[in-house]
Amino acid sequence: MPHHVMEDGEGLPVPNRIVAKPVRKTGQIVAAVIVALLAAMLLHGLITNPRFEWNVVWKYLFNERVLSGVGYTLLLTVISMVVAIILAVILAIMRKSVNPVLRGVSWFFIWFFRGTPVYTQLVFWGLFAVLIPKLSLGIPFTSIEFWSVDSKTVITAFNAAWIGLALNEAAYLSEIVRAGLEAVDPGQTEAAQALGMKRAQIMRRVVLPQAMRIIIPPTGNETIGMLKTTSLVLAVPFTLELQFATNAIANRIYKPIPLLLVAAIWYLFITSIMMVLQSRLEKHFGKGYEARPVGSSAKTPLPGKTDGEPKDDVAKTNEAIFTGLNA
Amino acid sequence: MTQATSTQSQSAGTPAIEAKQVHKAFGDLHVLKGVDLTVQPGTVTVILGPSGSGKSTFLRLINQLETLTGGEIDVDGEMIGYRWEGEGAKRHLQTLNDKQVAAQRAKLGMVFQKFNLFPHMTALENVMEAPVHVKRMDKKEARTLAIRELERVGLGERLDYYPAQLSGGQQQRVAIARALAMQPEIMLFDEPTSALDPELVGEVLTVMRSLADGGMTMVVVTHEIGFAREVADQIVFMDGGKVVEQGGPDIIDHPQEPRFQDFLQHVL
């Protein structure tokens, strides 16, 4: 990120303004030269090495099956993450509930789905229709049945894939959500209680929005992890996602390396887009925390400060300005 | 919603707050050891005392942020936290549910030492939050009300500022406006100026003074002796979980109990 440092008090009449040459940045220049050299070597090696077969990569990069694989990988990632996030929030809230039954259910869910390999879980979801041919709603140990459905029609390979991924992910995410909820100052809940808000309202309006700030970065991490975990759905087996699709082509034409590169390029591309989305989300839920200096909309960090750390100083600057105003 | 009943009960001489033999323990720690206190409507009660004397705990009990260990607190003649059920031998206390507790809290406004503003909302949104989501007030109406309350505390120019962009004194004034927007009958202040830089204390006390002048029933836990002397109708000195001395504002200048004398010597 470009780091623009403003001159202190630009435009202010400082009679004895210091004009001095900055410290020489020899280290920076040396580092830049070395990195540029290494990058050039790497690039040269990548491009000219015939064994990478870039012509094959290029040929299959936009292949119909590859593109549909990209689509399914994205679809699986989005569906399972959305379901996982909703489940995770519910699980985390249950975990902190005053109701011991809900706490227990949440604990059990997390224990089970975090404690078994996701691959095993996916195999089981794939075998669901074989193991449990009929899903029905009734009274246990009696023949009374209100509703039933053939498992095969509900738990298709695609559904088994996202259900398996989502349940496993929910267990991990719920711990992230719980950490976020616990990081919110208890004074916030007290203030909301004192205003007459009810538990559910306090969670939705006051605690969760503040927890989001803490939850989003690790959730972004998990989403990018999920993007690649989708390749495990071959355990179901679901065979339309990117990794399986490129692998199938590779096996057919006996060229594994270029097709691995095709998959890698697409994974990198999607990850990059996700990172942009994540930083947008962080900005949205960070509102109110990025205290800006009063009277200027400029987002430049304070002189001598990096992007991450100016908050305290801004608060102090504001306080100083207000003290002046109030005096 | 309690407006009508409160006017009736007030005319009948019901105290705004009545605490009877209040006990509170946290595990083995006996914090309050039988506190009796009566607060009349329209008066200002200032609770003084060294830290650890239980004064903040007492205030938090009134607003049910803590649960009673023993005794009873009535707000506006109504017992808080519990109600009696059954007849004769089956008569017992029933704990109130979340909704009933929330309704009782609506009569009380509370201001905290650390402000506890919602950092993800602007000053205006902070003040609008409870009227819109607790009283189900129309957003436009709530906005008008919130602007009026913020103007009352002198922050009409800071509506769209986030708490992090405001000074401590301004944040505390927003917190006062936020509590006032629920039109409480009683305001509780828990060391409202203790977290402020000395030069910012005045602006908060000014707001509190004007509230008292307007006839608001107030219970204030504070170390501001000057404020107590000027504004209070009733002074309560607590130490070791008990009320040690109690009386009009003149007791600050003529303390009877040695412990109160000692305390005043240290603060004044």
Coordinates of C-alpha atoms in Angstrom, one line a residue:
Chain A
M1 CA 0.0 0.0 0.0
P2 CA 1.4 3.4 -0.9
H3 CA 2.3 5.2 2.3
H4 CA 2.0 9.0 1.9
V5 CA 3.4 11.0 4.7
M6 CA 2.1 14.5 5.0
E7 CA 4.3 17.3 6.1
D8 CA 3.6 18.3 9.7
G9 CA 1.4 21.4 9.9
E10 CA 1.5 22.0 6.1
G11 CA 0.3 25.5 5.4
L12 CA 0.8 26.7 9.0
P13 CA 3.1 29.6 9.6
V14 CA 6.0 28.0 11.3
P15 CA 8.9 30.4 11.1
N16 CA 11.7 28.1 12.0
R17 CA 10.5 25.1 10.0
I18 CA 13.2 22.4 9.8
V19 CA 14.3 21.5 6.3
A20 CA 16.7 18.6 6.4
K21 CA 17.6 15.7 4.1
P22 CA 16.0 12.4 5.3
V23 CA 18.0 9.5 6.5
R24 CA 19.4 7.6 3.5
K25 CA 17.3 4.5 2.8
T26 CA 20.2 2.3 1.5
G27 CA 18.5 -0.8 3.0
Q28 CA 15.3 -0.2 1.0
I29 CA 17.2 0.2 -2.3
V30 CA 19.3 -2.9 -1.7
A31 CA 16.3 -5.0 -0.8
A32 CA 14.4 -3.7 -3.9
V33 CA 17.2 -4.6 -6.2
I34 CA 17.6 -8.1 -4.8
V35 CA 13.9 -8.8 -4.8
A36 CA 13.6 -7.5 -8.4
L37 CA 16.5 -9.7 -9.5
L38 CA 15.0 -12.8 -7.8
A39 CA 11.6 -12.1 -9.3
A40 CA 13.0 -11.8 -12.7
M41 CA 14.9 -15.1 -12.4
L42 CA 11.7 -16.8 -11.2
L43 CA 9.6 -15.4 -13.9
H44 CA 12.2 -16.3 -16.5
G45 CA 12.4 -19.8 -15.2
L46 CA 8.6 -20.2 -15.2
I47 CA 8.1 -18.9 -18.7
T48 CA 10.9 -20.5 -20.5
N49 CA 10.8 -23.9 -18.8
P50 CA 9.2 -26.2 -21.4
R51 CA 8.1 -28.7 -18.8
F52 CA 5.4 -26.3 -17.5
E53 CA 3.8 -26.4 -21.0
W54 CA 2.2 -23.0 -20.9
N55 CA 0.6 -23.7 -24.2
V56 CA -1.4 -26.5 -22.6
V57 CA -2.2 -24.3 -19.6
W58 CA -3.5 -21.6 -21.9
K59 CA -5.5 -24.2 -24.0
Y60 CA -7.3 -25.5 -21.0
L61 CA -7.6 -22.4 -18.8
F62 CA -11.0 -21.5 -20.3
N63 CA -12.0 -25.1 -21.2
E64 CA -15.7 -25.7 -20.8
R65 CA -15.3 -28.4 -18.1
V66 CA -12.8 -26.3 -16.2
L67 CA -15.1 -23.3 -16.2
S68 CA -18.0 -25.4 -15.0
G69 CA -15.6 -26.7 -12.3
V70 CA -14.8 -23.1 -11.3
G71 CA -18.6 -22.5 -11.1
Y72 CA -19.3 -25.5 -8.9
T73 CA -16.3 -24.8 -6.6
L74 CA -17.6 -21.3 -6.1
L75 CA -21.2 -22.5 -5.6
L76 CA -20.1 -25.1 -3.0
T77 CA -17.9 -22.6 -1.2
V78 CA -20.6 -19.9 -1.1
I79 CA -23.5 -22.3 -0.1
S80 CA -21.5 -24.1 2.6
M81 CA -20.0 -20.9 4.0
V82 CA -23.4 -19.2 4.2
V83 CA -25.0 -22.2 5.9
A84 CA -22.0 -22.6 8.1
I85 CA -22.0 -18.9 9.2
I86 CA -25.7 -19.0 10.1
L87 CA -25.3 -22.3 12.0
A88 CA -22.1 -21.0 13.7
V89 CA -23.9 -17.9 15.0
I90 CA -26.8 -20.0 16.3
L91 CA -24.3 -22.5 17.9
A92 CA -22.3 -19.7 19.5
I93 CA -25.4 -18.0 21.0
M94 CA -26.6 -21.4 22.2
R95 CA -23.2 -22.0 23.8
K96 CA -23.6 -18.8 25.8
S97 CA -27.3 -19.4 26.6
V98 CA -28.7 -19.5 30.1
N99 CA -30.5 -22.7 29.0
P100 CA -28.3 -25.8 29.9
V101 CA -30.0 -28.0 27.3
L102 CA -29.1 -25.6 24.5
R103 CA -25.5 -25.3 25.8
G104 CA -25.2 -29.0 25.9
V105 CA -26.5 -29.5 22.3
S106 CA -24.0 -26.9 21.0
W107 CA -21.2 -28.4 22.9
F108 CA -22.0 -31.9 21.5
F109 CA -22.3 -30.6 17.9
I110 CA -18.9 -28.9 18.1
W111 CA -17.3 -31.9 19.8
F112 CA -18.6 -34.3 17.1
F113 CA -18.1 -32.3 13.9
R114 CA -14.7 -30.9 14.9
G115 CA -13.5 -34.2 16.3
T116 CA -14.0 -36.3 13.1
P117 CA -12.2 -35.8 9.8
V118 CA -14.1 -33.9 7.2
Y119 CA -13.3 -36.6 4.7
T120 CA -15.0 -39.2 6.8
Q121 CA -18.0 -37.0 7.3
L122 CA -18.3 -36.5 3.5
V123 CA -18.1 -40.2 2.9
F124 CA -20.9 -40.7 5.3
W125 CA -23.0 -38.0 3.7
G126 CA -22.4 -39.7 0.4
L127 CA -23.6 -43.0 1.8
F128 CA -26.6 -41.4 3.6
A129 CA -29.2 -42.7 1.1
V130 CA -27.8 -46.2 1.5
L131 CA -27.5 -46.1 5.3
I132 CA -30.8 -44.4 5.8
P133 CA -33.0 -45.0 2.8
K134 CA -36.1 -43.1 4.1
L135 CA -36.4 -39.9 6.1
S136 CA -39.5 -39.7 8.1
L137 CA -41.1 -37.6 10.8
G138 CA -43.1 -39.4 13.5
I139 CA -43.1 -40.7 17.0
P140 CA -40.0 -42.9 17.8
F141 CA -40.7 -46.6 18.6
T142 CA -44.2 -46.4 17.2
S143 CA -45.6 -46.8 13.7
I144 CA -47.1 -43.3 13.7
E145 CA -45.6 -41.2 10.9
F146 CA -46.6 -37.8 9.8
W147 CA -44.3 -37.3 6.8
S148 CA -41.7 -39.2 5.0
V149 CA -39.4 -38.9 2.0
D150 CA -37.0 -41.0 0.0
S151 CA -33.4 -40.1 1.0
K152 CA -32.1 -40.5 -2.5
T153 CA -34.2 -37.6 -3.8
V154 CA -33.1 -35.2 -0.9
I155 CA -29.5 -36.1 -0.3
T156 CA -28.2 -35.9 -3.9
A157 CA -24.4 -35.9 -4.4
F158 CA -24.4 -32.1 -4.6
N159 CA -26.5 -31.7 -1.4
A160 CA -24.4 -34.2 0.4
A161 CA -21.3 -32.2 -0.6
W162 CA -22.5 -28.9 0.8
I163 CA -24.2 -30.3 3.9
G164 CA -21.0 -32.2 4.8
L165 CA -18.8 -29.1 4.3
A166 CA -21.2 -26.8 6.1
L167 CA -21.7 -28.8 9.2
N168 CA -18.0 -29.4 9.6
E169 CA -17.2 -25.7 9.0
A170 CA -20.0 -24.6 11.4
A171 CA -18.3 -26.3 14.3
Y172 CA -15.0 -24.4 13.7
L173 CA -16.7 -21.1 12.9
S174 CA -18.8 -21.2 16.0
E175 CA -15.7 -21.0 18.2
I176 CA -14.6 -18.0 16.2
V177 CA -18.0 -16.4 16.7
R178 CA -17.9 -17.2 20.4
A179 CA -14.5 -15.6 20.7
G180 CA -16.0 -12.5 19.0
L181 CA -19.0 -12.4 21.3
E182 CA -16.8 -12.7 24.4
A183 CA -14.5 -9.9 23.2
V184 CA -17.4 -7.3 23.4
D185 CA -17.2 -5.3 26.6
P186 CA -19.8 -6.5 29.1
G187 CA -20.6 -2.9 29.8
Q188 CA -22.3 -2.8 26.3
T189 CA -24.8 -5.5 27.4
E190 CA -25.4 -3.7 30.7
A191 CA -26.1 -0.4 29.0
A192 CA -28.6 -2.1 26.7
Q193 CA -30.2 -3.9 29.6
A194 CA -30.5 -0.6 31.4
L195 CA -32.4 0.8 28.4
G196 CA -34.9 -2.0 28.7
M197 CA -33.7 -4.1 25.7
K198 CA -34.4 -7.8 25.8
R199 CA -31.7 -10.5 25.5
A200 CA -32.3 -11.4 21.9
Q201 CA -32.4 -7.7 20.9
I202 CA -29.2 -7.0 22.7
M203 CA -27.5 -9.8 20.9
R204 CA -28.8 -8.7 17.5
R205 CA -28.5 -4.9 17.8
V206 CA -25.6 -4.4 20.1
V207 CA -23.3 -7.4 20.7
L208 CA -23.2 -9.1 17.2
P209 CA -22.5 -6.0 15.2
Q210 CA -19.5 -5.3 17.4
A211 CA -18.4 -8.9 17.4
M212 CA -18.5 -8.9 13.6
R213 CA -15.4 -6.7 13.5
I214 CA -13.5 -9.4 15.3
I215 CA -15.1 -12.4 13.5
I216 CA -14.6 -11.3 9.9
P217 CA -10.8 -11.6 9.5
P218 CA -10.7 -15.3 10.7
T219 CA -13.9 -16.0 8.8
G220 CA -12.2 -14.7 5.6
N221 CA -9.4 -17.1 6.4
E222 CA -11.9 -20.0 6.8
T223 CA -13.7 -19.0 3.5
I224 CA -10.4 -19.2 1.6
G225 CA -9.7 -22.5 3.3
M226 CA -13.1 -23.7 2.3
L227 CA -12.5 -22.8 -1.3
K228 CA -9.8 -25.5 -1.4
T229 CA -11.5 -27.9 1.0
T230 CA -14.2 -28.3 -1.6
S231 CA -11.8 -30.5 -3.5
L232 CA -12.4 -33.1 -0.9
V233 CA -16.0 -33.6 -2.0
L234 CA -14.7 -36.4 -4.3
A235 CA -15.3 -38.4 -1.2
V236 CA -19.1 -38.1 -1.6
P237 CA -18.4 -38.6 -4.6
F238 CA -19.2 -35.2 -6.3
T239 CA -17.1 -34.9 -9.4
L240 CA -17.9 -31.5 -11.0
E241 CA -15.7 -29.1 -9.0
L242 CA -12.5 -27.6 -10.2
Q243 CA -9.9 -29.9 -8.7
F244 CA -11.6 -33.1 -9.9
A245 CA -12.4 -31.5 -13.3
T246 CA -8.8 -30.5 -14.0
N247 CA -7.5 -33.8 -12.6
A248 CA -9.8 -35.8 -15.0
I249 CA -8.5 -33.8 -18.0
A250 CA -4.9 -34.4 -16.8
N251 CA -5.5 -38.1 -16.6
R252 CA -7.0 -38.2 -20.0
I253 CA -4.1 -36.3 -21.8
Y254 CA -1.3 -37.5 -19.5
K255 CA -0.3 -33.9 -18.6
P256 CA -0.7 -33.4 -14.8
I257 CA 1.5 -30.4 -14.3
P258 CA -0.2 -27.9 -16.7
L259 CA -3.6 -28.8 -15.4
L260 CA -2.5 -28.4 -11.8
L261 CA -1.3 -24.9 -12.9
V262 CA -4.8 -24.3 -14.4
A263 CA -6.4 -25.1 -11.1
A264 CA -3.9 -23.1 -9.1
I265 CA -4.4 -20.0 -11.3
W266 CA -8.2 -20.2 -10.8
Y267 CA -7.9 -20.8 -7.1
L268 CA -5.6 -17.8 -6.8
F269 CA -8.0 -15.7 -8.9
I270 CA -11.0 -16.5 -6.7
T271 CA -9.0 -16.0 -3.5
S272 CA -7.9 -12.5 -4.8
I273 CA -11.6 -11.5 -5.3
M274 CA -12.5 -12.9 -1.9
M275 CA -9.8 -10.8 -0.3
V276 CA -11.2 -7.6 -1.9
L277 CA -14.7 -8.6 -0.6
Q278 CA -13.3 -9.2 2.9
S279 CA -11.6 -5.8 3.1
R280 CA -14.9 -4.2 2.1
L281 CA -16.8 -6.1 4.8
E282 CA -14.1 -5.1 7.4
K283 CA -14.6 -1.5 6.4
H284 CA -18.3 -1.8 6.8
F285 CA -18.3 -3.3 10.3
G286 CA -15.3 -1.1 11.4
K287 CA -17.4 2.0 11.1
G288 CA -17.2 4.1 14.3
Y289 CA -13.8 2.6 15.2
E290 CA -11.7 4.4 12.6
A291 CA -11.8 7.7 14.4
R292 CA -11.0 10.4 11.9
P293 CA -9.4 13.7 12.9
V294 CA -12.1 16.3 13.3
G295 CA -12.6 18.6 10.5
S296 CA -10.8 16.6 7.8
S297 CA -12.1 13.7 5.8
A298 CA -8.6 12.7 4.8
K299 CA -7.8 9.1 5.7
T300 CA -4.0 9.6 5.8
P301 CA -2.3 8.0 8.8
L302 CA -0.8 10.4 11.2
P303 CA 2.8 11.3 10.4
G304 CA 5.2 8.6 11.5
K305 CA 2.4 6.2 12.0
T306 CA 1.4 3.2 9.8
D307 CA -2.1 2.5 8.8
G308 CA -2.8 0.2 11.7
E309 CA -1.8 2.2 14.7
P310 CA -3.0 5.8 14.6
K311 CA -6.2 5.3 16.6
D312 CA -5.0 6.4 20.0
D313 CA -3.3 9.5 18.6
V314 CA -6.4 10.5 16.7
A315 CA -8.5 10.2 19.8
K316 CA -6.0 12.4 21.6
T317 CA -6.0 14.9 18.8
N318 CA -9.7 15.0 18.9
E319 CA -9.7 15.4 22.7
A320 CA -7.2 18.2 22.4
I321 CA -9.3 20.0 19.8
F322 CA -12.5 19.5 21.8
T323 CA -10.9 20.7 25.0
G324 CA -10.0 23.8 23.0
L325 CA -13.5 24.2 21.8
N326 CA -15.1 23.7 25.2
A327 CA -12.7 25.9 27.1
Chain B
M1 CA -46.8 3.0 30.0
T2 CA -46.5 3.5 33.8
Q3 CA -47.0 7.2 33.6
A4 CA -50.6 7.1 34.9
T5 CA -50.0 4.7 37.8
S6 CA -46.9 6.7 38.8
T7 CA -48.7 10.0 39.1
Q8 CA -51.3 8.2 41.2
S9 CA -48.8 6.6 43.5
Q10 CA -46.8 9.7 43.8
S11 CA -49.8 11.7 45.0
A12 CA -50.4 9.0 47.5
G13 CA -46.9 9.6 48.9
T14 CA -45.2 6.4 47.6
P15 CA -41.4 6.8 47.6
A16 CA -39.7 6.6 44.2
I17 CA -37.3 4.0 45.6
E18 CA -37.5 2.1 48.9
A19 CA -34.8 -0.3 49.9
K20 CA -35.5 -2.5 52.9
Q21 CA -32.6 -4.4 54.6
V22 CA -30.8 -5.0 51.3
H23 CA -28.1 -7.7 51.4
K24 CA -25.8 -8.6 48.5
A25 CA -23.0 -11.2 48.5
F26 CA -20.7 -12.3 45.7
G27 CA -19.8 -15.8 46.7
D28 CA -18.3 -15.4 50.2
L29 CA -17.9 -11.7 49.9
H30 CA -20.6 -9.9 51.8
V31 CA -20.8 -6.5 50.0
L32 CA -24.0 -5.0 51.3
K33 CA -25.1 -5.8 54.9
G34 CA -28.6 -4.5 55.4
V35 CA -29.1 -1.2 53.6
D36 CA -32.2 0.8 54.1
L37 CA -32.9 3.8 52.0
T38 CA -35.9 5.8 50.9
V39 CA -35.8 8.2 47.9
Q40 CA -38.7 10.6 47.5
P41 CA -39.9 11.6 44.1
G42 CA -38.4 14.7 42.6
T43 CA -35.4 14.6 45.0
V44 CA -31.7 14.2 44.5
T45 CA -29.9 11.6 46.6
V46 CA -26.1 11.5 46.6
I47 CA -24.3 8.4 47.8
L48 CA -20.8 9.0 49.1
G49 CA -18.3 6.5 50.3
P50 CA -14.9 5.0 49.9
S51 CA -14.3 2.5 47.1
G52 CA -15.4 -0.9 48.0
S53 CA -18.2 0.4 50.3
G54 CA -20.8 -1.2 48.1
K55 CA -22.4 2.0 46.7
S56 CA -22.1 1.1 43.1
T57 CA -23.4 -2.4 43.8
F58 CA -26.4 -0.8 45.5
L59 CA -27.1 1.3 42.4
R60 CA -26.8 -1.7 40.2
L61 CA -29.2 -3.7 42.3
I62 CA -31.9 -1.0 41.8
N63 CA -31.6 -1.5 38.1
Q64 CA -31.4 -5.3 38.4
L65 CA -27.9 -5.5 36.9
E66 CA -27.2 -7.6 39.9
T67 CA -29.7 -9.9 41.8
L68 CA -30.6 -9.4 45.4
T69 CA -29.3 -11.8 48.0
G70 CA -31.6 -10.6 50.7
G71 CA -34.2 -7.9 51.4
E72 CA -36.4 -6.0 49.0
I73 CA -36.3 -3.0 46.7
D74 CA -39.5 -1.2 45.6
V75 CA -39.5 1.2 42.7
D76 CA -42.6 3.3 42.6
G77 CA -44.2 1.0 45.1
E78 CA -43.6 -2.1 43.0
M79 CA -41.2 -4.8 44.2
I80 CA -38.5 -5.3 41.6
G81 CA -37.2 -8.7 40.4
Y82 CA -39.8 -10.8 42.0
R83 CA -43.5 -11.0 42.8
W84 CA -45.5 -12.9 45.5
E85 CA -47.6 -15.8 44.3
G86 CA -50.0 -18.2 45.9
E87 CA -51.9 -18.0 49.1
G88 CA -51.4 -19.1 52.7
A89 CA -48.8 -21.8 53.1
K90 CA -48.1 -21.9 49.4
R91 CA -47.1 -18.2 49.2
H92 CA -43.7 -17.8 47.6
L93 CA -41.6 -15.4 45.6
Q94 CA -41.6 -15.9 41.8
T95 CA -38.6 -14.6 39.8
L96 CA -39.8 -12.2 37.0
N97 CA -39.0 -13.2 33.4
D98 CA -36.8 -11.3 30.9
K99 CA -39.8 -9.3 29.6
Q100 CA -41.1 -8.2 33.0
V101 CA -37.6 -7.2 34.2
A102 CA -37.2 -5.1 31.0
A103 CA -40.5 -3.4 31.7
Q104 CA -39.4 -2.5 35.2
R105 CA -36.1 -1.2 34.0
A106 CA -37.8 1.1 31.6
K107 CA -38.8 3.4 34.5
L108 CA -35.1 3.8 35.4
G109 CA -32.4 5.5 33.3
M110 CA -28.8 4.7 34.1
V111 CA -25.5 6.4 33.4
F112 CA -22.3 4.5 33.7
Q113 CA -18.8 5.5 34.7
K114 CA -17.4 4.2 31.4
F115 CA -20.2 5.7 29.3
N116 CA -20.9 2.4 27.5
L117 CA -22.1 4.1 24.4
F118 CA -22.6 1.8 21.4
P119 CA -19.4 2.4 19.4
H120 CA -20.9 1.2 16.1
M121 CA -23.6 3.8 16.2
T122 CA -23.5 7.6 15.9
A123 CA -24.6 9.8 18.8
L124 CA -28.0 10.2 17.2
E125 CA -28.4 6.4 16.6
N126 CA -27.3 5.7 20.2
V127 CA -30.1 7.9 21.5
M128 CA -32.7 6.6 19.0
E129 CA -31.9 2.9 19.7
A130 CA -34.1 2.3 22.7
P131 CA -37.1 4.4 21.7
V132 CA -37.2 2.6 18.3
H133 CA -36.5 -0.9 19.5
V134 CA -37.9 -1.0 23.0
K135 CA -40.8 1.5 22.8
R136 CA -41.5 0.7 19.1
M137 CA -41.6 4.4 18.4
D138 CA -41.9 5.5 14.8
K139 CA -38.3 6.3 13.4
K140 CA -39.1 9.9 12.4
E141 CA -40.7 10.6 15.8
A142 CA -37.7 9.0 17.6
R143 CA -35.3 11.1 15.5
T144 CA -37.1 14.3 16.6
L145 CA -37.0 13.1 20.2
A146 CA -33.3 12.2 20.0
I147 CA -32.3 15.5 18.5
R148 CA -34.2 17.3 21.2
E149 CA -32.5 15.3 23.9
L150 CA -29.1 15.8 22.4
E151 CA -29.7 19.5 22.1
R152 CA -30.7 19.5 25.8
V153 CA -27.2 18.2 26.7
G154 CA -25.6 20.7 24.3
L155 CA -24.7 18.3 21.6
G156 CA -27.0 19.4 18.8
E157 CA -24.0 19.9 16.6
R158 CA -22.6 16.4 17.1
L159 CA -25.5 14.2 15.9
D160 CA -23.5 12.2 13.3
Y161 CA -20.3 11.7 15.3
Y162 CA -19.3 8.3 16.4
P163 CA -18.4 7.9 20.1
A164 CA -14.7 7.5 19.2
Q165 CA -14.8 11.0 17.7
L166 CA -16.2 12.6 20.8
S167 CA -14.4 13.7 24.0
G168 CA -15.1 11.9 27.3
G169 CA -17.4 14.7 28.5
Q170 CA -19.3 14.7 25.3
Q171 CA -19.6 10.9 25.3
Q172 CA -21.1 11.0 28.9
R173 CA -23.5 13.7 27.8
V174 CA -24.7 11.5 24.9
A175 CA -25.1 8.7 27.4
I176 CA -27.3 10.9 29.6
A177 CA -29.3 11.9 26.5
R178 CA -29.7 8.2 25.6
A179 CA -31.1 7.4 29.1
L180 CA -33.4 10.5 29.0
A181 CA -34.8 9.5 25.6
M182 CA -36.7 6.6 27.4
Q183 CA -38.4 9.2 29.6
P184 CA -37.5 7.5 32.8
E185 CA -39.0 8.5 36.1
I186 CA -35.7 8.0 38.0
M187 CA -32.1 8.5 36.8
L188 CA -29.3 6.5 38.3
F189 CA -25.7 7.8 38.0
D190 CA -22.8 5.5 38.7
E191 CA -19.7 7.7 39.2
P192 CA -20.5 9.6 36.0
T193 CA -17.4 11.8 36.1
S194 CA -14.8 9.5 37.5
A195 CA -13.5 8.5 34.1
L196 CA -13.2 12.1 32.9
D197 CA -10.2 14.4 32.7
P198 CA -10.6 17.1 35.3
E199 CA -11.4 19.9 32.8
L200 CA -14.3 17.8 31.3
V201 CA -16.1 17.1 34.6
G202 CA -17.8 20.5 34.7
E203 CA -19.8 20.1 31.5
V204 CA -21.3 16.8 32.7
L205 CA -22.2 18.2 36.2
T206 CA -23.8 21.2 34.5
V207 CA -26.1 18.8 32.6
M208 CA -26.9 16.9 35.8
R209 CA -27.6 20.1 37.7
S210 CA -30.1 21.2 35.1
L211 CA -31.8 17.8 35.2
A212 CA -32.2 18.2 39.0
D213 CA -33.5 21.7 38.6
G214 CA -36.1 20.2 36.3
G215 CA -37.4 18.0 39.1
M216 CA -35.9 14.7 38.0
T217 CA -35.6 12.0 40.7
M218 CA -31.9 11.2 40.8
V219 CA -29.6 8.8 42.7
V220 CA -26.0 9.8 42.2
V221 CA -22.9 7.8 43.3
T222 CA -20.0 10.3 43.1
H223 CA -16.9 11.7 44.6
E224 CA -17.9 15.3 43.7
I225 CA -18.5 16.7 47.1
G226 CA -19.2 20.2 45.7
F227 CA -21.9 18.8 43.5
A228 CA -23.4 16.9 46.5
R229 CA -23.4 20.0 48.7
E230 CA -25.1 22.1 46.0
V231 CA -27.6 19.8 44.4
A232 CA -28.4 17.0 46.9
D233 CA -31.6 16.9 49.0
Q234 CA -30.3 13.8 50.7
I235 CA -26.8 12.6 51.4
V236 CA -26.0 9.0 52.2
F237 CA -22.6 8.0 53.4
M238 CA -21.8 4.3 53.0
D239 CA -18.9 2.3 54.4
G240 CA -18.3 -1.4 54.7
G241 CA -21.7 -2.3 53.1
K242 CA -23.8 -0.2 55.5
V243 CA -25.3 3.2 55.6
V244 CA -23.1 5.0 58.2
E245 CA -24.6 8.4 58.1
Q246 CA -27.6 10.0 56.4
G247 CA -29.2 13.5 56.2
G248 CA -29.5 16.8 54.4
P249 CA -26.7 18.4 52.5
D250 CA -25.6 20.2 55.7
I251 CA -24.1 16.9 57.1
I252 CA -21.1 17.4 54.7
D253 CA -20.1 20.4 56.8
H254 CA -21.1 18.9 60.1
P255 CA -20.4 15.2 59.9
Q256 CA -21.2 13.3 63.1
E257 CA -19.7 9.8 62.5
P258 CA -15.9 9.6 62.8
R259 CA -15.7 7.5 59.6
F260 CA -17.6 10.1 57.6
Q261 CA -15.4 12.9 59.1
D262 CA -12.3 10.9 58.1
F263 CA -13.6 10.3 54.6
L264 CA -14.4 14.0 54.0
Q265 CA -11.0 15.0 55.2
H266 CA -9.5 12.8 52.5
V267 CA -11.7 14.0 49.7
L268 CA -12.0 17.7 50.4

